[in-house]
PDB file of C-alpha atoms and ligand atoms in Angstrom:
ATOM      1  CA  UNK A   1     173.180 132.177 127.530  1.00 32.00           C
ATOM      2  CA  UNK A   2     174.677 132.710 123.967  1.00 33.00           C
ATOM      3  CA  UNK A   3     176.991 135.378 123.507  1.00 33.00           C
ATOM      4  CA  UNK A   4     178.239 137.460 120.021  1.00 33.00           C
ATOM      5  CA  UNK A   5     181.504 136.131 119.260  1.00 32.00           C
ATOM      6  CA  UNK A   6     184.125 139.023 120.095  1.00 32.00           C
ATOM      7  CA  UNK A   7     187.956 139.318 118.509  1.00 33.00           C
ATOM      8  CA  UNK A   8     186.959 138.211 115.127  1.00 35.00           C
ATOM      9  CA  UNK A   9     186.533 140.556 112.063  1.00 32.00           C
ATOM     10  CA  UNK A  10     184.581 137.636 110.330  1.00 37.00           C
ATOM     11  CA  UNK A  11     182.572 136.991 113.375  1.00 42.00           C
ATOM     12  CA  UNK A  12     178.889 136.594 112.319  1.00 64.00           C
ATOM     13  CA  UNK A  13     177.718 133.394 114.329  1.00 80.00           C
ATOM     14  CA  UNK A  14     177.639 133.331 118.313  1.00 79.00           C
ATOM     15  CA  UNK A  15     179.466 131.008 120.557  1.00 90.00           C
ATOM     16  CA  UNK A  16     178.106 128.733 122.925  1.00 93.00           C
ATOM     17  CA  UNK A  17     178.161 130.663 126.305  1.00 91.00           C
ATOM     18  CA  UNK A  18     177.381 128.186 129.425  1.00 91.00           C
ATOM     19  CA  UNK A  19     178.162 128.645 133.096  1.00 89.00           C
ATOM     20  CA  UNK A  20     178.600 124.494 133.527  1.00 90.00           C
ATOM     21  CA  UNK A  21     181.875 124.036 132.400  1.00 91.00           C
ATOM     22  CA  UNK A  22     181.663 120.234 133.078  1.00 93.00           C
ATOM     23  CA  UNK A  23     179.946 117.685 131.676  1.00 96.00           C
ATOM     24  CA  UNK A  24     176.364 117.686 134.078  1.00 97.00           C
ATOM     25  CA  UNK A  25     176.479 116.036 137.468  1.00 96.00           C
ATOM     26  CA  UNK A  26     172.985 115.477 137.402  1.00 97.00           C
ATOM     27  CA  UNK A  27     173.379 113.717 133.718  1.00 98.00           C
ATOM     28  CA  UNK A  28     173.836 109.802 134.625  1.00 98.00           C
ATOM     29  CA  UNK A  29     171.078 109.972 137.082  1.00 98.00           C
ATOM     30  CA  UNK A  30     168.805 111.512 134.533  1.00 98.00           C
ATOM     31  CA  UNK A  31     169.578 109.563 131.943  1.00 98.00           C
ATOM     32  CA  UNK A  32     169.595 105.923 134.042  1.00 98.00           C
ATOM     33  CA  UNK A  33     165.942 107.428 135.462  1.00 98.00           C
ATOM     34  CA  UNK A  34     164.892 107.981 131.720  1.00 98.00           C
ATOM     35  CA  UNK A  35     165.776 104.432 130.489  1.00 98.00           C
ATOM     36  CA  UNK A  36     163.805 102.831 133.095  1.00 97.00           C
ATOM     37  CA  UNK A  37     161.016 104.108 132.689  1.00 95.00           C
ATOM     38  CA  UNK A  38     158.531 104.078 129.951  1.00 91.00           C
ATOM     39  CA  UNK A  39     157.581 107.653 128.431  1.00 93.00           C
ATOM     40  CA  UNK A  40     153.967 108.325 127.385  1.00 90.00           C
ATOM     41  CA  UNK A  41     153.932 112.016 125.701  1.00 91.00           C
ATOM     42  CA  UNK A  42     150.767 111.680 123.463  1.00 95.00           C
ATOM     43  CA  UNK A  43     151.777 112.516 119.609  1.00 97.00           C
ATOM     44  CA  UNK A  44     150.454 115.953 118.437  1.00 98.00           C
ATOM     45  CA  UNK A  45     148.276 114.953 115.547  1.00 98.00           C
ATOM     46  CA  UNK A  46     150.698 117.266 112.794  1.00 98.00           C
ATOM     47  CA  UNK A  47     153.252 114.868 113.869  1.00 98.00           C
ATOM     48  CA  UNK A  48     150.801 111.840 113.295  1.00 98.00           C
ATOM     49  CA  UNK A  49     149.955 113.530 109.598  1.00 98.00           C
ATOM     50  CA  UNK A  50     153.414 113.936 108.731  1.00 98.00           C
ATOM     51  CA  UNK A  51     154.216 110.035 109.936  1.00 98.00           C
ATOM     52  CA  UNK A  52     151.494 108.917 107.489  1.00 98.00           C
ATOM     53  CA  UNK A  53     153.273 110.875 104.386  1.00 98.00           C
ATOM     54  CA  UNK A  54     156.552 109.059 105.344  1.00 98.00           C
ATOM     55  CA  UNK A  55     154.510 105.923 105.300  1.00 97.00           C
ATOM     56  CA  UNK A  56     153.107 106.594 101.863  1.00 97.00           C
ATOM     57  CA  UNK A  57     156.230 107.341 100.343  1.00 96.00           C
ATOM     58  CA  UNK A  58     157.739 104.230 102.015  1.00 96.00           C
ATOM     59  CA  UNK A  59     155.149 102.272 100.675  1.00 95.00           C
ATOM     60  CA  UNK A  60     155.673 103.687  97.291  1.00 94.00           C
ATOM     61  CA  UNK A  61     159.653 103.039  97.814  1.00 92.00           C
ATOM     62  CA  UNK A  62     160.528 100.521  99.580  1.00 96.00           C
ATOM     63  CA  UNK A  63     163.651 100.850 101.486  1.00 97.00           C
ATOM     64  CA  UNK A  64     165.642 101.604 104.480  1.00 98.00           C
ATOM     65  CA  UNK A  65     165.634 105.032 106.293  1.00 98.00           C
ATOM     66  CA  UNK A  66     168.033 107.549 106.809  1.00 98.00           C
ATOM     67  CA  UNK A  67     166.321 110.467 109.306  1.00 98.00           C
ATOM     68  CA  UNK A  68     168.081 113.758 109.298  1.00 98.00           C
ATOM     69  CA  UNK A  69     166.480 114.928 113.101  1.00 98.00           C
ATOM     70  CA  UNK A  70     165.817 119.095 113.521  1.00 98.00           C
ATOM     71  CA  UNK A  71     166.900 119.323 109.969  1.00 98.00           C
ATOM     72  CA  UNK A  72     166.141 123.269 109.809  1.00 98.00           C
ATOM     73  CA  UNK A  73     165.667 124.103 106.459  1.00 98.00           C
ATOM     74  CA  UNK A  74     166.528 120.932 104.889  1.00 98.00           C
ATOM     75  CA  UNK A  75     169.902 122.083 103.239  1.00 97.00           C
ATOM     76  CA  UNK A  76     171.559 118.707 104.692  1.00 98.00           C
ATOM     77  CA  UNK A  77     168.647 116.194 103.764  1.00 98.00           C
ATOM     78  CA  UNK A  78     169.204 117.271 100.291  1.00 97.00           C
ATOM     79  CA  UNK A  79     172.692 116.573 100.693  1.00 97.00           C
ATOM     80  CA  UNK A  80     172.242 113.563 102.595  1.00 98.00           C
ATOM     81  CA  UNK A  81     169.870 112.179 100.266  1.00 98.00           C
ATOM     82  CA  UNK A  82     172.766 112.429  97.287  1.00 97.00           C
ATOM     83  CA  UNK A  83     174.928 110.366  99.588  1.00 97.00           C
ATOM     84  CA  UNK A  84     172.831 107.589 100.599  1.00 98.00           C
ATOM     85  CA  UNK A  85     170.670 107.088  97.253  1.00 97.00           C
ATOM     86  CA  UNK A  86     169.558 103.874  98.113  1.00 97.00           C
ATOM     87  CA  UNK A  87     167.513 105.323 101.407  1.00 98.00           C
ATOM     88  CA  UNK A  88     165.108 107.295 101.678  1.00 98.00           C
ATOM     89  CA  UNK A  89     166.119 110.269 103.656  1.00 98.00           C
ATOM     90  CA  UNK A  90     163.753 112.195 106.017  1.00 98.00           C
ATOM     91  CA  UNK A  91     164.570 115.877 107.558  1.00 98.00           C
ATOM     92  CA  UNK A  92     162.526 116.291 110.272  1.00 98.00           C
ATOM     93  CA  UNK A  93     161.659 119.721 111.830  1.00 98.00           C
ATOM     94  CA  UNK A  94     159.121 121.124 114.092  1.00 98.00           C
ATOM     95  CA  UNK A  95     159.485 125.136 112.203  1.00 98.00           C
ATOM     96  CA  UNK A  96     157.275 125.657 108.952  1.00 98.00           C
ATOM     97  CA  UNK A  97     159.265 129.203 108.733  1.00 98.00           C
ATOM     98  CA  UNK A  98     162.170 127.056 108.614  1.00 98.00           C
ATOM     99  CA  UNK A  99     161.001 124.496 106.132  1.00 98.00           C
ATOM    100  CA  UNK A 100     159.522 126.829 104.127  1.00 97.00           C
ATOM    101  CA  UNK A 101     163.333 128.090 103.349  1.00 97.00           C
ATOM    102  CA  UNK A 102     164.216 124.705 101.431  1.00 97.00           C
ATOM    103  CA  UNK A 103     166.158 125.843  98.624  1.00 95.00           C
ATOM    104  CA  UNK A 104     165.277 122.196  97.026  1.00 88.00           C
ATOM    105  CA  UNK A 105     167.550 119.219  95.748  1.00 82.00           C
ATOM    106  CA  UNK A 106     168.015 117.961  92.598  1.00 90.00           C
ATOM    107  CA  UNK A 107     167.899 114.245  94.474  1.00 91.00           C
ATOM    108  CA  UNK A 108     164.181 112.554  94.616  1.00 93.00           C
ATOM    109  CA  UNK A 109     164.723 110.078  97.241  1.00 96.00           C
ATOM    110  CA  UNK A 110     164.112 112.655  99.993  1.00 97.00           C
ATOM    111  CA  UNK A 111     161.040 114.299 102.022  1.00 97.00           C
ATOM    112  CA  UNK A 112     160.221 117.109 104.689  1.00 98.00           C
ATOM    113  CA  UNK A 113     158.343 116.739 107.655  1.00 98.00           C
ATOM    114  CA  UNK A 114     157.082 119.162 109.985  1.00 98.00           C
ATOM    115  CA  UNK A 115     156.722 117.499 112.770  1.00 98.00           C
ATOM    116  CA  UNK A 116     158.246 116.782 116.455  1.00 98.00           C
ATOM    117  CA  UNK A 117     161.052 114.616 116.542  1.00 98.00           C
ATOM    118  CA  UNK A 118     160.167 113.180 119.541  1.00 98.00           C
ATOM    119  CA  UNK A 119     156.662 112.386 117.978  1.00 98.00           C
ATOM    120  CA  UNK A 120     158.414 110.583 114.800  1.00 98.00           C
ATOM    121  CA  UNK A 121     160.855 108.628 116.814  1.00 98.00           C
ATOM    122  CA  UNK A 122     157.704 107.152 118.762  1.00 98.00           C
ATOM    123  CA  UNK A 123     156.179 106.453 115.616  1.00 98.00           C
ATOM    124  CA  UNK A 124     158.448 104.759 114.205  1.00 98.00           C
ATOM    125  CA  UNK A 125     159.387 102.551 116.910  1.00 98.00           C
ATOM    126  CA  UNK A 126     155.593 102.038 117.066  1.00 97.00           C
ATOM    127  CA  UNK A 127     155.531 100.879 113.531  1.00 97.00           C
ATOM    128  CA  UNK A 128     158.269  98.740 113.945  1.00 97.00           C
ATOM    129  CA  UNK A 129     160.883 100.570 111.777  1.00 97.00           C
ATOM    130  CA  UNK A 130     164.740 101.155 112.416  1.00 95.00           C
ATOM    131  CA  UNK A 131     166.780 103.519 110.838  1.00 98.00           C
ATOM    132  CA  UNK A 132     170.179 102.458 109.035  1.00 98.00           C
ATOM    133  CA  UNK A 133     171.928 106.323 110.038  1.00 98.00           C
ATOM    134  CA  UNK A 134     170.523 109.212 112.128  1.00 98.00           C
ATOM    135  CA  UNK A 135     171.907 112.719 112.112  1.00 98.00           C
ATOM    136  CA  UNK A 136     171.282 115.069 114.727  1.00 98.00           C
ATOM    137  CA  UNK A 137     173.308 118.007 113.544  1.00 98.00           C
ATOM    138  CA  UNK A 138     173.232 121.241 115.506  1.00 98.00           C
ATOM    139  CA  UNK A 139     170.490 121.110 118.106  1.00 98.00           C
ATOM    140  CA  UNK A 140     169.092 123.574 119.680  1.00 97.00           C
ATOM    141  CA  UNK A 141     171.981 123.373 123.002  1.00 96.00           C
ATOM    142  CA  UNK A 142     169.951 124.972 126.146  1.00 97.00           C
ATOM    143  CA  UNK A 143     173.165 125.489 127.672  1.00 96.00           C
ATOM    144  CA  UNK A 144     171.874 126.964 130.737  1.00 96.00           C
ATOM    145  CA  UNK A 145     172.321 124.060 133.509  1.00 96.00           C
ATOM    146  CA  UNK A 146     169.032 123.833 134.388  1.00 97.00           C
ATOM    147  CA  UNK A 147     167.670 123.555 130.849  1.00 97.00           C
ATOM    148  CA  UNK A 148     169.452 119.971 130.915  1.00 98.00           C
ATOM    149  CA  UNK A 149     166.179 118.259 130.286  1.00 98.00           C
ATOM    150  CA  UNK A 150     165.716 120.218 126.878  1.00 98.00           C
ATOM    151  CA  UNK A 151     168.882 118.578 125.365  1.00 98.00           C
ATOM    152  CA  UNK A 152     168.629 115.279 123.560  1.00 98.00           C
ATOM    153  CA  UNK A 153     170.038 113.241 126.036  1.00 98.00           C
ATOM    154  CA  UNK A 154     168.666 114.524 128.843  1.00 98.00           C
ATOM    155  CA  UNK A 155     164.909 114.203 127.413  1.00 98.00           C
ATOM    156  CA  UNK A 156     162.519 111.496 128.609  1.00 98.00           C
ATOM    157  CA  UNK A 157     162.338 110.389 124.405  1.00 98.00           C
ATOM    158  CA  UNK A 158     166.146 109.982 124.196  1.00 98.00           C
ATOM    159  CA  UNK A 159     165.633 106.192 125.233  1.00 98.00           C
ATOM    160  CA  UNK A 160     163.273 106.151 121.929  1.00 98.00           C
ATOM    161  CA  UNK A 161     166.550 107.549 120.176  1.00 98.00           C
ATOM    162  CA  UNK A 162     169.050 104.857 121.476  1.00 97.00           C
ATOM    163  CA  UNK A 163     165.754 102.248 120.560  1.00 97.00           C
ATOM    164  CA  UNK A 164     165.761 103.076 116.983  1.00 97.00           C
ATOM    165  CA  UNK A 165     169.579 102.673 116.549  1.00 96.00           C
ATOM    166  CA  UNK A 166     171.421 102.884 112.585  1.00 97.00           C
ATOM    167  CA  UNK A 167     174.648 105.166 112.768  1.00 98.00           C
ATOM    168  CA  UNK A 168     174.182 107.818 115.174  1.00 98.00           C
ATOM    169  CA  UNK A 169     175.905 111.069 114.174  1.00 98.00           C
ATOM    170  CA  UNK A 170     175.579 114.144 116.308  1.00 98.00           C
ATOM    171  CA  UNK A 171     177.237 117.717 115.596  1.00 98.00           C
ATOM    172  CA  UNK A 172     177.332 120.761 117.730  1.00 98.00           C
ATOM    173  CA  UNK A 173     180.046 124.142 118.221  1.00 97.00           C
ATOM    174  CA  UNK A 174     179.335 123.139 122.156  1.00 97.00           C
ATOM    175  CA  UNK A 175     181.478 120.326 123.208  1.00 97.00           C
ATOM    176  CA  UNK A 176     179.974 119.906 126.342  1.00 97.00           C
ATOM    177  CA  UNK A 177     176.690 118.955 124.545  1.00 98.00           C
ATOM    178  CA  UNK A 178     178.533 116.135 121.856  1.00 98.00           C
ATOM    179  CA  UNK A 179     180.560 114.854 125.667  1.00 98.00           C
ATOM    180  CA  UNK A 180     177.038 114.881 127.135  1.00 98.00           C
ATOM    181  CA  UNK A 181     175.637 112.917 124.856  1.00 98.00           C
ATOM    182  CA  UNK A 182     178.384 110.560 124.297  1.00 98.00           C
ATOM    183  CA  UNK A 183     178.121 109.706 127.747  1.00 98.00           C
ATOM    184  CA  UNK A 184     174.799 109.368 127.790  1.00 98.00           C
ATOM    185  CA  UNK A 185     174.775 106.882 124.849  1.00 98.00           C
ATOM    186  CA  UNK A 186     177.763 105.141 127.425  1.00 98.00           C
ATOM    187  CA  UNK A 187     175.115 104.573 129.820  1.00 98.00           C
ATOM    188  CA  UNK A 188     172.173 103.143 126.812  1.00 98.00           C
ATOM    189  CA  UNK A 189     174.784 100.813 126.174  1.00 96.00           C
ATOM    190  CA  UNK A 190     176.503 101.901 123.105  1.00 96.00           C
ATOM    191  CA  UNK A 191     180.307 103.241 122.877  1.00 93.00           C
ATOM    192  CA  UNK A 192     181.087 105.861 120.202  1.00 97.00           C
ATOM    193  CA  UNK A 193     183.666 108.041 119.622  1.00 98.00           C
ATOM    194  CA  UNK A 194     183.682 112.199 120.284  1.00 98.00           C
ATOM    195  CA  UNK A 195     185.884 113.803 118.439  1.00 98.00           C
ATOM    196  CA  UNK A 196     186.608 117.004 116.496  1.00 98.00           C
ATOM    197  CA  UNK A 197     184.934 117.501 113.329  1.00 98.00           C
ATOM    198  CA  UNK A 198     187.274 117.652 110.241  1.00 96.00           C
ATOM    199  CA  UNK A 199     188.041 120.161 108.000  1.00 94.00           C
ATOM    200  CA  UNK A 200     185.092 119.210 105.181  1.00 95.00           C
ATOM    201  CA  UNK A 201     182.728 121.035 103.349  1.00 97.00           C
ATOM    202  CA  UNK A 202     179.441 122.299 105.450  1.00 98.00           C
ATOM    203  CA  UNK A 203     176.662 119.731 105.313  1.00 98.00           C
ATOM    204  CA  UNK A 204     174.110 122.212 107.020  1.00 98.00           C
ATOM    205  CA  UNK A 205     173.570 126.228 107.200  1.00 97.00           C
ATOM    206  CA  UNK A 206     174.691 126.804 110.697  1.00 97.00           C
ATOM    207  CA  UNK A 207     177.610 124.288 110.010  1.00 97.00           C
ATOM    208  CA  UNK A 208     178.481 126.490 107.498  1.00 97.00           C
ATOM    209  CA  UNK A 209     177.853 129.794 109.363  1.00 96.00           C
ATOM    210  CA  UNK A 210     180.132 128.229 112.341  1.00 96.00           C
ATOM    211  CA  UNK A 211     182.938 127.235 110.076  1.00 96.00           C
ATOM    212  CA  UNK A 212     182.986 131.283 108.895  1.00 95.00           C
ATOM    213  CA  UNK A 213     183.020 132.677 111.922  1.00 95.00           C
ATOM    214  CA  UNK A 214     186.011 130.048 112.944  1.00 94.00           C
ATOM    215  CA  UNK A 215     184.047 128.131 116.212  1.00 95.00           C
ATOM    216  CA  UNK A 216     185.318 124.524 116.514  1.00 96.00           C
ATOM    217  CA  UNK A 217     183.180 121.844 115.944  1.00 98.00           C
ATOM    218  CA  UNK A 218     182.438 118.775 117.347  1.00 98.00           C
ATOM    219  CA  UNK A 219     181.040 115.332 116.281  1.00 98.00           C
ATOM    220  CA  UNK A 220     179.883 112.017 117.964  1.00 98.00           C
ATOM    221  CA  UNK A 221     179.632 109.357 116.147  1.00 98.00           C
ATOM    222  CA  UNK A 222     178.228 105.471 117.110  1.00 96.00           C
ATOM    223  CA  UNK A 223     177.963 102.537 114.774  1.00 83.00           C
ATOM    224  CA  UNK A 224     175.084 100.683 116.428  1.00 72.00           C
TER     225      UNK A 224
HETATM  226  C1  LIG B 301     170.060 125.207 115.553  1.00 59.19           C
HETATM  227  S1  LIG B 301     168.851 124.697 114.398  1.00 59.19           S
HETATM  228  C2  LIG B 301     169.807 123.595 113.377  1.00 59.19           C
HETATM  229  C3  LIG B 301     169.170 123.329 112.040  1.00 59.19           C
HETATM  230  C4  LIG B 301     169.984 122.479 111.061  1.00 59.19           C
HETATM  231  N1  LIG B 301     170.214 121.147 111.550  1.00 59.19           N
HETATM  232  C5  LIG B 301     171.294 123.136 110.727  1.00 59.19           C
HETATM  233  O1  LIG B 301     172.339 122.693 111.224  1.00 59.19           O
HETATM  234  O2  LIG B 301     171.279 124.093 109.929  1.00 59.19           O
HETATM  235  C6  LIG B 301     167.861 123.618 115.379  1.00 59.19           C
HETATM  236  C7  LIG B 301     166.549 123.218 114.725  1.00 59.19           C
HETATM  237  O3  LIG B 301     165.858 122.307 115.568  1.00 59.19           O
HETATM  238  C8  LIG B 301     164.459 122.535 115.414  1.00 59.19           C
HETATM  239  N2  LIG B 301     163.799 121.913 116.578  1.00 59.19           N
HETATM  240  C9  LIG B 301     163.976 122.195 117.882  1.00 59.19           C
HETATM  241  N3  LIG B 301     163.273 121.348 118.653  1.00 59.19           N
HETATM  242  C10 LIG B 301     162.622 120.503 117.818  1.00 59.19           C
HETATM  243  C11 LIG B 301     161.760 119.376 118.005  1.00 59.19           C
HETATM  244  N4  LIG B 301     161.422 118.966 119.223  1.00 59.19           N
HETATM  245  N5  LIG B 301     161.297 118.732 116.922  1.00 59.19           N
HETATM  246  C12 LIG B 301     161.639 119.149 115.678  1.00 59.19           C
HETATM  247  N6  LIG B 301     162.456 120.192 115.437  1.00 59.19           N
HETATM  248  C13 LIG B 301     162.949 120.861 116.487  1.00 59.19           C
HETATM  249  C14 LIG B 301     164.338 124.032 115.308  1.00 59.19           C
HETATM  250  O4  LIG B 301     163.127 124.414 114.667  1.00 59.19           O
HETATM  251  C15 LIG B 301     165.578 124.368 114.476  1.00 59.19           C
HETATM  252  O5  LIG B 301     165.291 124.409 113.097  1.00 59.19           O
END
């Protein structure tokens, strides 16, 4: 359940409101059940369509990727894309409404998908590419317990996640979810670090609506 933040005058964000106040028990069990098994979702043919403008603007550019996962309305590709010019940077996000809210960038080495992430992830590990940094930042966090399957780690694609590698960063206001996932990543093999997210200037809109209404922030962060 989410909740409206109470006590604050500047309150105009919600904080995470979960009954599991732990970590999931049913987590490593999931997640061990997930990477041993192969996943077969077909790809929704959008997602296929918005693979193949990637590819065209790859083959146009050639370089490595940076992939900006449920990027929203884009606000933090465009950033993103000023500080990795040498990538090309892809926001991926499965709302037109949202995408359709892109205030633009003044940086060119950036694109928009509307797609499922899930979908490009496949792809792209189909294809044979590997992304130099991934950024996850604020997914949707399903924090009722039984909703567990909906988060990123406890999908059946997050193996295709840990599979296409780069520097994982994810970001939530729930630290459950960033301890979740961190331990999930434990179990794919690959240590990072959870931690609380710095004092810094907002790289996305809800980033920036959380940091005015005062929630804390969390980060997880893997060099892979
Ligand atoms: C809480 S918003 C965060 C947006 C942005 N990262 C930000 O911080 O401003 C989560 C976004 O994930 C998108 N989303 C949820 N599930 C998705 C999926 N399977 N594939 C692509 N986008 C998805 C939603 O449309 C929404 O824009």
């Amino acid at each position: 359940m989410i909740k409206k933040e109470a006590g604050s005058a500047q309150a105009d964000s919600r904080v995470v409101s979960s009954k599991q106040k732990w970590t999931h028990n049913k987590l490593p069990g999931l997640v061990r059940r997930h990477l041993n098994h192969s996943y077969q979702k077909p790809v929704a043919g959008h997602s296929r369509a918005a693979f193949e403008l990637m590819e065209a603007a790859l083959q146009k550019r050639p370089c490595a990727l940076v992939l900006d996962s449920f990027c929203g309305t884009g606000h933090s590709t465009a950033r993103l894309a000023q500080r990795h010019p040498d990538h090309l940077v892809v926001g991926v996000d499965k709302s037109a409404h949202r995408l359709a809210k892109h205030a633009g960038g003044t940086a060119e080495n950036y694109l928009l998908l509307q797609a499922d992430c899930e979908d490009i992830w496949r792809l792209l590990l189909d294809a044979g590419i590997s992304l130099d940094y991934h950024y996850l930042l604020y997914p949707n966090p399903w924090p009722k317990s039984r909703h567990i399957q909906r988060r990123i780690h406890g999908s059946a694609a997050f193996p295709w996640l840990v599979q296409l590698g780069g520097q994982i960063e994810l970001r939530s206001n729930w630290r459950i979810y960033v301890e979740e996932f961190g331990q999930a990543m434990h179990l794919a093999g690959c240590c990072g670090v959870v931690a609380k997210l710095p004092q810094q200037p907002a790289l996305t809109l809800f980033e920036e609506k959380y940091q005015r209404s005062g929630h804390e922030l969390w980060r997880y962060r893997c060099n892979r």
